[in-house]
mmCIF file of C-alpha atoms in Angstrom:
data_model
loop_
_atom_site.group_PDB
_atom_site.id
_atom_site.type_symbol
_atom_site.label_atom_id
_atom_site.label_comp_id
_atom_site.label_asym_id
_atom_site.label_seq_id
_atom_site.Cartn_x
_atom_site.Cartn_y
_atom_site.Cartn_z
ATOM 1 C CA MET A 238 0.560 -14.461 76.479
ATOM 2 C CA SER A 239 1.596 -15.863 73.342
ATOM 3 C CA SER A 240 2.492 -13.256 70.747
ATOM 4 C CA ARG A 241 0.897 -15.019 67.221
ATOM 5 C CA PRO A 242 2.365 -13.533 64.626
ATOM 6 C CA THR A 243 -0.424 -12.203 62.755
ATOM 7 C CA HIS A 244 1.642 -11.828 58.893
ATOM 8 C CA ARG A 245 1.736 -15.295 57.249
ATOM 9 C CA ALA A 246 4.650 -15.684 54.680
ATOM 10 C CA PHE A 247 4.406 -17.327 51.009
ATOM 11 C CA SER A 248 4.319 -21.175 51.641
ATOM 12 C CA LEU A 249 5.492 -23.014 48.823
ATOM 13 C CA ILE A 250 2.738 -24.414 47.242
ATOM 14 C CA GLU A 251 1.411 -20.587 46.918
ATOM 15 C CA ALA A 252 4.641 -19.718 45.648
ATOM 16 C CA VAL A 253 4.285 -22.631 42.750
ATOM 17 C CA ALA A 254 0.994 -21.273 42.143
ATOM 18 C CA CYS A 255 1.493 -17.539 41.335
ATOM 19 C CA ILE A 256 4.060 -18.729 39.046
ATOM 20 C CA VAL A 257 1.765 -21.290 37.066
ATOM 21 C CA THR A 258 -0.804 -19.685 36.975
ATOM 22 C CA LEU A 259 1.337 -16.177 35.553
ATOM 23 C CA SER A 260 2.511 -18.492 33.560
ATOM 24 C CA ILE A 261 -0.788 -18.857 31.883
ATOM 25 C CA ALA A 262 -2.318 -15.848 31.978
ATOM 26 C CA VAL A 263 0.852 -13.352 30.750
ATOM 27 C CA PRO A 264 1.535 -15.079 26.957
ATOM 28 C CA ALA A 265 -2.599 -14.680 27.156
ATOM 29 C CA CYS A 266 -2.684 -11.317 27.452
ATOM 30 C CA MET A 267 0.129 -10.956 25.033
ATOM 31 C CA PHE A 268 -1.496 -12.451 22.255
ATOM 32 C CA PRO A 269 -4.064 -9.831 21.856
ATOM 33 C CA LEU A 270 -1.124 -6.706 22.074
ATOM 34 C CA ARG A 271 1.130 -9.068 19.206
ATOM 35 C CA ASP A 272 -2.364 -8.643 16.716
ATOM 36 C CA ALA A 273 -2.541 -5.211 17.542
ATOM 37 C CA ALA A 274 0.215 -3.855 16.067
ATOM 38 C CA ALA A 275 0.223 -5.640 13.394
ATOM 39 C CA ALA A 276 -3.253 -4.538 12.765
ATOM 40 C CA ARG A 277 -1.262 -0.428 13.494
ATOM 41 C CA VAL A 278 1.477 -2.170 10.761
ATOM 42 C CA ASP A 279 -1.006 -3.486 8.167
ATOM 43 C CA ALA A 280 -2.911 -0.047 8.955
ATOM 44 C CA LEU A 281 0.039 1.974 7.784
ATOM 45 C CA GLN A 282 0.675 0.319 5.150
ATOM 46 C CA VAL A 283 -2.470 0.997 2.805
ATOM 47 C CA GLU A 284 -1.948 4.551 3.720
ATOM 48 C CA ARG A 285 1.502 4.495 2.208
ATOM 49 C CA ALA A 286 0.188 2.318 -0.450
ATOM 50 C CA ALA A 287 -2.695 4.655 -1.023
ATOM 51 C CA ALA A 288 0.412 8.192 -0.821
ATOM 52 C CA LEU A 289 1.912 6.045 -3.048
ATOM 53 C CA MET A 290 -0.791 5.676 -5.246
ATOM 54 C CA ALA A 291 -1.831 9.292 -4.627
ATOM 55 C CA ALA A 292 1.536 10.360 -6.528
ATOM 56 C CA LEU A 293 1.411 7.747 -9.164
ATOM 57 C CA THR A 294 -2.589 9.748 -10.201
ATOM 58 C CA ASP A 295 -0.334 13.649 -10.067
ATOM 59 C CA THR A 296 2.309 12.293 -12.095
ATOM 60 C CA ILE A 297 0.162 11.177 -14.828
ATOM 61 C CA LEU A 298 -1.972 13.766 -14.875
ATOM 62 C CA ALA A 299 0.482 15.835 -14.669
ATOM 63 C CA ASP A 300 2.185 14.173 -18.023
ATOM 64 C CA ALA A 301 -1.450 14.112 -19.759
ATOM 65 C CA ALA A 302 -1.287 17.772 -19.975
ATOM 66 C CA SER A 303 1.495 18.304 -20.234
ATOM 67 C CA ALA A 304 2.991 19.843 -23.440
ATOM 68 C CA ASP A 305 7.021 18.459 -23.546
ATOM 69 C CA GLY A 306 7.347 16.338 -26.444
ATOM 70 C CA ALA A 307 7.955 13.275 -25.044
ATOM 71 C CA LEU A 308 4.393 13.000 -22.226
ATOM 72 C CA GLY A 309 1.527 15.133 -23.178
ATOM 73 C CA PHE A 310 -1.846 12.488 -23.811
ATOM 74 C CA GLY A 311 -0.190 11.289 -27.044
ATOM 75 C CA ALA A 312 2.700 9.910 -25.092
ATOM 76 C CA PHE A 313 0.032 6.633 -23.629
ATOM 77 C CA ALA A 314 -0.405 5.714 -27.155
ATOM 78 C CA ASN A 315 3.476 3.508 -26.416
ATOM 79 C CA SER A 316 3.111 2.577 -23.144
ATOM 80 C CA ASN A 317 6.335 1.147 -23.104
ATOM 81 C CA LEU A 318 7.812 3.845 -24.452
ATOM 82 C CA TYR A 319 6.174 6.122 -21.788
ATOM 83 C CA LEU A 320 6.734 3.880 -18.735
ATOM 84 C CA HIS A 321 10.243 2.572 -19.075
ATOM 85 C CA SER A 322 11.926 5.236 -21.600
ATOM 86 C CA ALA A 323 15.430 6.128 -20.258
ATOM 87 C CA ARG A 324 14.962 9.762 -20.781
ATOM 88 C CA ALA A 325 11.219 10.479 -19.961
ATOM 89 C CA GLY A 326 10.072 6.946 -18.225
ATOM 90 C CA LEU A 327 7.761 7.534 -15.762
ATOM 91 C CA HIS A 328 9.061 4.580 -13.733
ATOM 92 C CA ARG A 329 12.481 6.159 -14.323
ATOM 93 C CA ARG A 330 10.727 9.752 -13.206
ATOM 94 C CA ILE A 331 9.113 8.532 -10.281
ATOM 95 C CA GLN A 332 12.185 6.584 -9.133
ATOM 96 C CA PRO A 333 13.702 8.675 -5.885
ATOM 97 C CA ILE A 334 9.905 8.861 -4.630
ATOM 98 C CA THR A 335 8.754 5.206 -5.446
ATOM 99 C CA ASP A 336 12.227 3.790 -3.465
ATOM 100 C CA VAL A 337 11.259 5.629 -0.181
ATOM 101 C CA TYR A 338 8.395 3.116 -0.709
ATOM 102 C CA ALA A 339 10.328 -0.059 -1.468
ATOM 103 C CA GLU A 340 11.983 0.416 1.567
ATOM 104 C CA HIS A 341 8.328 -0.516 3.616
ATOM 105 C CA GLY A 342 7.911 -3.160 0.501
ATOM 106 C CA LEU A 343 4.991 -1.723 -1.234
ATOM 107 C CA THR A 344 5.287 -2.456 -5.102
ATOM 108 C CA TYR A 345 3.375 -0.337 -7.691
ATOM 109 C CA SER A 346 2.064 -1.141 -11.603
ATOM 110 C CA VAL A 347 0.897 0.582 -13.799
ATOM 111 C CA SER A 348 -1.450 -0.350 -17.024
ATOM 112 C CA ILE A 349 -2.880 1.887 -19.941
ATOM 113 C CA GLY A 350 -6.077 0.533 -22.005
ATOM 114 C CA PRO A 351 -6.151 1.547 -24.966
ATOM 115 C CA LEU A 352 -8.614 4.661 -26.294
ATOM 116 C CA VAL A 353 -12.510 4.358 -24.801
ATOM 117 C CA SER A 354 -15.319 7.056 -24.988
ATOM 118 C CA ALA A 355 -16.355 8.612 -21.104
ATOM 119 C CA THR A 356 -18.648 5.670 -20.818
ATOM 120 C CA GLY A 357 -15.572 3.697 -20.394
ATOM 121 C CA VAL A 358 -15.831 0.664 -23.736
ATOM 122 C CA ALA A 359 -14.076 1.826 -27.189
ATOM 123 C CA THR A 360 -16.906 3.466 -30.079
ATOM 124 C CA GLY A 361 -14.573 2.989 -33.256
ATOM 125 C CA ASP A 362 -15.536 6.292 -33.450
ATOM 126 C CA PRO A 363 -11.944 8.564 -33.295
ATOM 127 C CA ASP A 364 -14.316 11.054 -31.827
ATOM 128 C CA ARG A 365 -15.332 10.100 -28.798
ATOM 129 C CA ASP A 366 -12.706 7.585 -28.450
ATOM 130 C CA VAL A 367 -10.727 9.998 -26.905
ATOM 131 C CA TYR A 368 -9.967 8.250 -23.375
ATOM 132 C CA ARG A 369 -7.922 6.294 -21.945
ATOM 133 C CA TRP A 370 -8.055 4.426 -18.174
ATOM 134 C CA ILE A 371 -4.534 4.408 -16.656
ATOM 135 C CA GLY A 372 -4.152 1.170 -14.188
ATOM 136 C CA LEU A 373 -2.303 1.468 -10.884
ATOM 137 C CA ALA A 374 -1.853 -1.267 -8.032
ATOM 138 C CA ALA A 375 0.102 -1.126 -5.153
ATOM 139 C CA ARG A 376 1.083 -4.651 -3.714
ATOM 140 C CA TRP A 377 2.806 -5.584 0.012
ATOM 141 C CA ARG A 378 3.164 -8.272 2.384
ATOM 142 C CA THR A 379 1.441 -7.981 5.333
ATOM 143 C CA SER A 380 1.992 -8.690 8.798
ATOM 144 C CA LYS A 381 0.202 -12.027 8.461
ATOM 145 C CA GLY A 382 2.335 -12.710 5.073
ATOM 146 C CA THR A 383 -0.314 -12.430 3.211
ATOM 147 C CA ASP A 384 0.422 -11.028 -0.215
ATOM 148 C CA ALA A 385 -2.747 -7.466 0.234
ATOM 149 C CA GLU A 386 -3.575 -5.487 -3.181
ATOM 150 C CA LEU A 387 -5.001 -1.098 -3.150
ATOM 151 C CA ALA A 388 -5.777 -1.068 -6.619
ATOM 152 C CA SER A 389 -6.836 2.337 -8.527
ATOM 153 C CA GLY A 390 -7.020 4.114 -11.888
ATOM 154 C CA VAL A 391 -7.474 7.573 -13.392
ATOM 155 C CA MET A 392 -9.480 8.184 -16.500
ATOM 156 C CA VAL A 393 -7.556 10.810 -19.427
ATOM 157 C CA CYS A 394 -8.438 12.242 -21.617
ATOM 158 C CA ALA A 395 -6.980 13.706 -24.861
ATOM 159 C CA PRO A 396 -6.827 18.055 -24.898
#
């Protein structure tokens, strides 16, 4: 009786074939994982931008309703003063909030439009033109290196 081994070992050719196969397959499997991770990061940035926009909107609505002499609907008439005043400027007052988002690469802008009617168009009638459109935009760079923007706004009216 001959005793032949029933288990065969890997040959060098089989080992090389296995290594070549893995070196081709593993990177190809990693690309979808990388893309999925990048998509999650981009989705998180959109959520951060939306939260920043909500904070800006809430602050602007509170300012429009404020009884403070430096705030209120009248403060929007001089947008430069409203946004950049050393004492009560919007940018200075919300800096602790926006700094958190800036650490994640988000920037924002606020633009205050002229007096308009409820339809969003200026009529020239001071009794009807009692609204202002305040435009908001948050910007960031995506994981692919392109610029992205989330734009929004709020219509405020005179009391």
